[in-house]
Coordinates of C-alpha atoms and ligand atoms in Angstrom, one line a residue:
X20 CA -23.7 -68.3 -90.2
X21 CA -21.4 -71.1 -91.6
X22 CA -18.5 -68.8 -90.9
X23 CA -19.5 -68.4 -87.3
X24 CA -19.6 -72.3 -86.9
X25 CA -16.1 -72.5 -88.4
X26 CA -14.8 -70.6 -85.2
X27 CA -17.2 -72.2 -82.6
X28 CA -14.8 -74.1 -80.4
X29 CA -16.8 -77.0 -78.9
X30 CA -16.6 -77.2 -75.2
X31 CA -15.2 -80.3 -73.8
X32 CA -16.6 -82.3 -70.8
X33 CA -15.3 -85.3 -69.0
X34 CA -17.7 -87.7 -67.3
X35 CA -16.2 -90.0 -64.5
X36 CA -18.5 -92.6 -63.8
X37 CA -17.6 -94.2 -60.2
X38 CA -20.9 -96.1 -59.5
X39 CA -24.0 -95.6 -57.9
X40 CA -27.9 -95.9 -58.7
X41 CA -27.6 -93.3 -61.6
X42 CA -25.6 -95.8 -63.9
X43 CA -28.0 -98.7 -63.7
X44 CA -30.7 -100.0 -66.2
X45 CA -33.0 -102.9 -66.0
X46 CA -32.3 -105.9 -67.8
X47 CA -35.3 -106.8 -70.2
X48 CA -34.8 -110.3 -69.8
X49 CA -34.2 -110.7 -65.9
X50 CA -35.9 -107.6 -64.6
X51 CA -32.8 -107.0 -62.5
X52 CA -31.1 -103.8 -62.2
X53 CA -27.6 -103.8 -63.7
X54 CA -24.9 -101.5 -64.2
X55 CA -24.4 -100.6 -68.0
X56 CA -21.2 -99.6 -69.9
X57 CA -21.0 -95.8 -69.8
X58 CA -19.3 -96.1 -73.3
X59 CA -22.8 -96.5 -74.4
X60 CA -24.2 -93.6 -72.4
X61 CA -25.5 -91.9 -75.4
X62 CA -27.8 -94.7 -76.3
X63 CA -29.4 -94.7 -72.9
X64 CA -29.4 -90.7 -72.7
X65 CA -30.1 -89.8 -76.3
X66 CA -30.7 -86.2 -75.0
X67 CA -26.9 -85.9 -74.7
X68 CA -26.6 -85.8 -78.6
X69 CA -28.5 -82.4 -78.5
X70 CA -25.4 -80.8 -76.7
X71 CA -22.7 -79.3 -79.0
X72 CA -20.1 -80.5 -76.6
X73 CA -17.3 -83.1 -76.9
X74 CA -18.1 -85.5 -74.0
X75 CA -15.8 -88.4 -73.2
X76 CA -16.4 -90.8 -70.3
X77 CA -14.1 -92.7 -68.0
X78 CA -15.6 -95.7 -66.1
X79 CA -14.5 -97.1 -62.8
X80 CA -14.3 -100.9 -63.2
X81 CA -16.0 -102.3 -61.4
X82 CA -18.4 -99.2 -60.5
X83 CA -19.0 -99.1 -56.9
X84 CA -21.6 -98.5 -54.4
X85 CA -20.7 -95.2 -52.8
X86 CA -20.7 -97.1 -49.2
X87 CA -17.5 -98.5 -50.4
X88 CA -16.0 -95.1 -51.6
X89 CA -12.4 -94.9 -49.9
X90 CA -9.5 -92.0 -49.8
X91 CA -7.5 -94.0 -52.3
X92 CA -10.5 -93.8 -54.7
X93 CA -10.8 -89.9 -54.0
X94 CA -7.0 -89.9 -55.3
X95 CA -7.8 -92.0 -58.0
X96 CA -10.4 -89.2 -59.0
X97 CA -8.0 -86.4 -58.4
X98 CA -5.4 -88.1 -60.7
X99 CA -7.9 -88.7 -63.5
X100 CA -8.8 -85.0 -63.4
X101 CA -5.0 -83.6 -63.2
X102 CA -4.1 -86.2 -66.1
X103 CA -6.9 -84.7 -68.4
X104 CA -7.2 -81.1 -67.0
X105 CA -5.9 -79.3 -69.9
X106 CA -8.0 -81.5 -72.2
X107 CA -11.2 -80.6 -70.8
X108 CA -13.4 -77.5 -69.8
X109 CA -15.2 -79.5 -67.1
X110 CA -15.5 -82.6 -65.3
X111 CA -18.8 -84.5 -64.1
X112 CA -18.5 -87.3 -61.5
X113 CA -21.3 -89.6 -61.4
X114 CA -21.2 -90.9 -57.9
X115 CA -23.8 -92.9 -55.5
X116 CA -25.7 -90.2 -53.3
X117 CA -24.8 -92.0 -50.0
X118 CA -21.2 -90.6 -49.7
X119 CA -21.2 -87.9 -52.4
X120 CA -21.1 -85.3 -49.6
X121 CA -17.7 -86.7 -48.2
X122 CA -16.3 -87.1 -52.0
X123 CA -17.1 -83.7 -52.9
X124 CA -15.7 -82.2 -49.6
X125 CA -12.6 -84.2 -49.9
X126 CA -12.0 -83.2 -53.8
X127 CA -12.6 -79.5 -52.7
X128 CA -9.4 -79.8 -50.5
X129 CA -7.5 -82.1 -52.8
X130 CA -7.8 -79.6 -55.9
X131 CA -6.3 -76.4 -54.9
X132 CA -6.5 -73.4 -57.1
X133 CA -9.2 -75.3 -59.2
X134 CA -10.2 -73.1 -62.4
X135 CA -12.6 -75.4 -63.9
X136 CA -15.8 -76.8 -62.8
X137 CA -16.0 -80.3 -61.1
X138 CA -19.7 -81.0 -60.7
X139 CA -20.9 -84.4 -58.9
X140 CA -24.1 -85.8 -59.6
X141 CA -26.1 -89.1 -59.2
X142 CA -29.6 -90.0 -58.9
X143 CA -32.1 -91.6 -56.6
X144 CA -33.8 -93.6 -59.3
X145 CA -31.6 -95.4 -62.0
X146 CA -31.2 -93.8 -65.5
X147 CA -32.8 -97.1 -67.2
X148 CA -36.3 -96.6 -65.3
X149 CA -39.2 -94.3 -66.5
X150 CA -39.3 -91.8 -63.7
X151 CA -35.7 -91.3 -63.3
X152 CA -34.0 -88.0 -61.8
X153 CA -30.8 -89.3 -63.3
X154 CA -31.4 -87.8 -66.7
X155 CA -32.1 -84.4 -65.5
X156 CA -29.3 -84.3 -63.1
X157 CA -27.0 -85.5 -65.7
X158 CA -28.0 -83.0 -68.2
X159 CA -27.8 -80.1 -65.9
X160 CA -24.4 -81.0 -64.5
X161 CA -23.1 -81.7 -68.0
X162 CA -24.3 -78.0 -68.9
X163 CA -22.8 -76.4 -65.8
X164 CA -19.6 -78.2 -66.3
X165 CA -19.5 -76.6 -69.7
X166 CA -21.0 -73.1 -69.0
X167 CA -18.7 -70.2 -69.6
X168 CA -19.3 -66.5 -69.8
X169 CA -18.5 -64.3 -72.8
X170 CA -14.8 -64.5 -72.2
X171 CA -14.8 -68.4 -72.2
X172 CA -14.1 -68.5 -68.5
X173 CA -15.9 -71.2 -66.6
X174 CA -19.0 -69.7 -64.6
X175 CA -18.5 -72.2 -61.6
X176 CA -14.9 -73.4 -61.2
X177 CA -15.4 -75.1 -58.0
X178 CA -16.2 -78.6 -56.7
X179 CA -19.8 -78.8 -56.8
X180 CA -22.8 -81.3 -56.2
X181 CA -25.6 -80.6 -58.7
X182 CA -28.7 -82.4 -57.7
X183 CA -32.6 -81.7 -57.8
X184 CA -32.4 -78.4 -59.8
X185 CA -29.7 -77.0 -57.4
X186 CA -26.0 -76.6 -57.8
X187 CA -24.5 -76.5 -54.2
X188 CA -20.9 -75.9 -52.9
X189 CA -19.5 -79.4 -52.6
X190 CA -17.9 -79.2 -49.3
X191 CA -21.1 -77.5 -48.0
X192 CA -23.8 -80.2 -48.7
X193 CA -25.4 -83.0 -46.8
X194 CA -27.6 -86.0 -47.9
X195 CA -30.7 -85.0 -46.0
X196 CA -33.2 -87.3 -47.8
X197 CA -33.4 -90.9 -48.7
X198 CA -36.3 -91.1 -51.0
X199 CA -37.1 -87.7 -52.2
X200 CA -35.6 -86.4 -55.5
X201 CA -34.0 -83.4 -53.5
X202 CA -31.7 -85.6 -51.8
X203 CA -29.3 -82.9 -50.9
X204 CA -29.5 -79.8 -49.1
X205 CA -26.8 -76.9 -48.1
X206 CA -28.0 -75.7 -44.8
X207 CA -25.3 -73.0 -44.3
X208 CA -24.7 -71.8 -47.7
X209 CA -27.3 -71.1 -50.5
X210 CA -26.9 -72.7 -53.9
X211 CA -24.4 -71.4 -56.3
X212 CA -27.2 -71.9 -59.1
X213 CA -30.6 -72.8 -59.5
X214 CA -31.6 -74.6 -62.8
X215 CA -35.0 -73.6 -63.7
X216 CA -36.1 -72.3 -67.2
X217 CA -32.8 -70.5 -67.1
X218 CA -29.9 -71.1 -65.1
X219 CA -29.4 -68.7 -62.5
X220 CA -26.2 -68.4 -60.9
X221 CA -25.5 -66.4 -57.8
X222 CA -22.2 -64.4 -58.8
X223 CA -21.8 -63.3 -55.2
X224 CA -21.0 -66.8 -53.8
X225 CA -19.0 -68.4 -56.7
X226 CA -15.4 -68.6 -56.0
X227 CA -12.7 -68.0 -58.6
X228 CA -9.0 -69.0 -58.0
X229 CA -6.3 -66.8 -58.9
X230 CA -5.8 -67.5 -62.6
X231 CA -2.2 -66.7 -62.2
X232 CA -1.7 -69.9 -59.8
X233 CA -1.6 -73.3 -61.2
X234 CA -3.8 -76.2 -59.9
X235 CA -2.2 -78.1 -57.1
X236 CA -3.3 -81.6 -56.1
X237 CA -3.0 -83.2 -52.7
X238 CA -3.2 -86.9 -53.1
X239 CA -2.0 -88.2 -49.7
X240 CA -4.8 -88.5 -47.2
X241 CA -4.5 -89.4 -43.6
X242 CA -7.3 -91.3 -42.1
X243 CA -6.4 -91.2 -38.8
X244 CA -9.5 -89.1 -37.9
X245 CA -12.7 -89.8 -36.0
X246 CA -16.2 -88.0 -35.4
X247 CA -17.8 -88.7 -32.2
X248 CA -21.5 -87.6 -31.4
X249 CA -22.1 -86.3 -28.0
X250 CA -25.2 -87.0 -26.3
X251 CA -26.7 -87.0 -22.6
X252 CA -25.5 -90.1 -20.9
X253 CA -22.2 -90.9 -23.1
X254 CA -20.1 -92.9 -21.4
X255 CA -16.9 -91.5 -19.8
X256 CA -14.8 -94.5 -20.6
X257 CA -15.8 -94.7 -23.9
X258 CA -14.9 -91.2 -24.7
X259 CA -11.6 -91.4 -22.9
X260 CA -10.5 -94.5 -24.9
X261 CA -11.2 -92.8 -28.1
X262 CA -9.3 -89.8 -26.9
X263 CA -6.3 -91.6 -25.9
X264 CA -6.3 -94.0 -28.7
X265 CA -2.7 -93.6 -29.9
X266 CA -3.3 -93.6 -33.9
X267 CA -5.8 -90.9 -33.8
X268 CA -4.6 -87.5 -34.7
X269 CA -7.9 -85.5 -35.5
X270 CA -11.2 -85.8 -33.5
X271 CA -14.3 -84.1 -34.7
X272 CA -16.6 -83.5 -31.8
X273 CA -20.3 -83.1 -32.6
X274 CA -21.5 -81.0 -29.8
X275 CA -24.9 -79.4 -28.8
X276 CA -26.4 -76.1 -30.0
X277 CA -23.7 -73.3 -30.6
X278 CA -20.9 -75.9 -29.6
X279 CA -21.6 -76.7 -26.1
X280 CA -20.7 -80.1 -24.2
X281 CA -21.5 -81.6 -20.7
X282 CA -19.5 -79.8 -18.1
X283 CA -17.9 -82.9 -16.9
X284 CA -14.3 -82.9 -15.6
X285 CA -13.7 -86.2 -17.3
X286 CA -14.4 -84.9 -20.8
X287 CA -12.3 -81.6 -20.3
X288 CA -9.6 -83.8 -19.1
X289 CA -9.8 -86.0 -21.9
X290 CA -9.6 -83.2 -24.5
X291 CA -6.5 -81.5 -22.4
X292 CA -4.7 -84.6 -22.6
X293 CA -5.4 -85.3 -26.2
X294 CA -4.6 -82.0 -27.3
X295 CA -1.3 -81.8 -24.9
X296 CA -0.7 -85.4 -26.9
X297 CA -0.6 -83.5 -30.3
X298 CA -4.1 -84.6 -31.4
X299 CA -6.5 -81.9 -33.1
X300 CA -10.1 -81.7 -31.5
X301 CA -12.6 -79.7 -33.8
X302 CA -16.0 -78.8 -32.4
X303 CA -18.9 -78.5 -34.9
X304 CA -22.5 -78.4 -34.1
X305 CA -25.0 -81.3 -34.0
X306 CA -27.6 -78.4 -35.4
X307 CA -28.0 -78.5 -39.0
X308 CA -28.1 -74.5 -39.4
X309 CA -25.8 -72.1 -37.5
X310 CA -22.2 -72.2 -36.3
X311 CA -20.2 -73.0 -33.1
X312 CA -19.4 -70.1 -31.1
X313 CA -17.7 -71.3 -28.2
X314 CA -17.3 -67.8 -26.2
X315 CA -21.1 -67.8 -25.9
X316 CA -21.9 -70.4 -22.8
X317 CA -19.7 -71.4 -20.0
X318 CA -19.8 -74.6 -21.3
X319 CA -18.4 -73.7 -24.7
X320 CA -15.8 -71.5 -23.1
X321 CA -14.4 -74.4 -21.0
X322 CA -14.0 -76.5 -24.3
X323 CA -12.0 -73.4 -25.8
X324 CA -9.9 -73.5 -22.8
X325 CA -9.4 -77.0 -23.0
X326 CA -7.7 -76.5 -26.5
X327 CA -10.6 -77.3 -28.8
X328 CA -10.7 -75.6 -32.1
X329 CA -14.0 -74.2 -33.7
X330 CA -15.2 -75.9 -36.8
X331 CA -17.5 -73.0 -37.2
X332 CA -20.5 -74.1 -39.4
X333 CA -18.7 -76.7 -41.3
X334 CA -20.6 -80.1 -42.0
X335 CA -19.3 -83.2 -40.1
X336 CA -18.4 -84.6 -43.9
X337 CA -16.2 -81.5 -44.4
X338 CA -14.5 -81.5 -41.2
X339 CA -13.7 -85.0 -41.3
X340 CA -12.2 -85.0 -44.9
X341 CA -10.5 -81.5 -44.3
X342 CA -8.7 -83.1 -41.5
X343 CA -7.7 -86.1 -43.5
X344 CA -6.3 -83.8 -46.4
X345 CA -4.6 -81.5 -44.1
X346 CA -2.8 -84.3 -42.1
X347 CA -2.1 -86.0 -45.4
X348 CA -0.2 -83.0 -46.3
X349 CA 2.1 -83.2 -43.5
X350 CA 1.0 -80.3 -41.4
X351 CA 2.0 -80.2 -37.7
X352 CA -0.8 -80.3 -35.1
X353 CA -0.5 -76.5 -34.6
X354 CA -0.7 -75.9 -38.3
X355 CA -3.7 -78.3 -38.7
X356 CA -5.4 -76.3 -35.7
X357 CA -4.8 -73.1 -37.4
X358 CA -6.2 -74.3 -40.8
X359 CA -9.4 -76.0 -39.5
X360 CA -10.9 -72.6 -38.6
X361 CA -9.8 -70.9 -41.9
X362 CA -11.7 -70.9 -45.0
X363 CA -9.5 -72.8 -47.6
X364 CA -12.3 -73.8 -50.2
X365 CA -15.6 -72.0 -49.1
X366 CA -16.3 -74.5 -46.5
X367 CA -17.0 -72.4 -43.6
X368 CA -18.4 -68.8 -42.8
X369 CA -15.5 -66.8 -41.3
Ligands
LIG406 N1 -26.4 -96.9 -52.5 C1 -26.1 -96.1 -53.6 C2 -25.0 -95.5 -53.5 O1 -24.8 -94.4 -52.8 C3 -27.2 -94.9 -53.8 C4 -27.4 -94.0 -54.9 O2 -26.6 -94.2 -55.9 O3 -27.9 -93.1 -54.6 O4 -24.0 -95.8 -54.2

């Protein structure tokens, strides 16, 4: 027994606390919720002492509400991961729930050939209140970040969101509930793992990067993108203005059903001009389930003919951040168009 322990290599997990509800406790004197110093995490979550892992933490100073998340901060997270990549077996990012889906999507494109888990989690109730969901989410996320097979290979070497007993692929999630403990769902991709009595992994879904390839980080993002939701009665002049706007390079068009839009000449014309102008227009559906299929109806076919690219079953969070990363990498409009319909990190069903 003692001999075995001698050869046990302790798994190493790095926690990156960016902010959000999870890192809050109630001040006993004032009753107000305040962020606590993550260096004292073990004090607030004594259960962590039961893990036989080495856990280190890094705290954003000041911690931010995730509504204030910005591409520069995604770059910072990626740089922290890159700097500590060889030292740790997995990374857990504590993040507010409001924009977690955007961060998870962005990171999935910024960390190419990732071969270690990067698990985002947060909570609906602060860790310092009695009924918090934060402890369970944090403990599950740490366990998943450290999980490995008998050859010490990580079980889930992807950017994921761990929330409410599910592990989702990060670029597939959407925040769907503002008050329930199941705040996230992934409409077009089943969970990669479910944490019940046991952790059940879906090996058929989990992606493993080619171990021979080194991780490559993409830290430049270009936010010259916009998402537009179509609705009956949308004003032509407003749409035309956005499509003509000189600084914009990528437009995510949230269409109806299987990718349909009003059969209006002004709309098709705005799209044609934007495309000729080197802008990339990506079609995603407002429906939660299912994908864009522009060949299905005349309304969709017209979009295709006007130069619109299919975003298939990507979420809006994913389409917007994918455009930012691709333009940030310096790809031409033609290259971005081609990459947007391709699966780069499990973000769409081909
Ligand atoms: N407003 C908070 C945030 O996103 C909510 C949360 O943490 O869940 O930072």
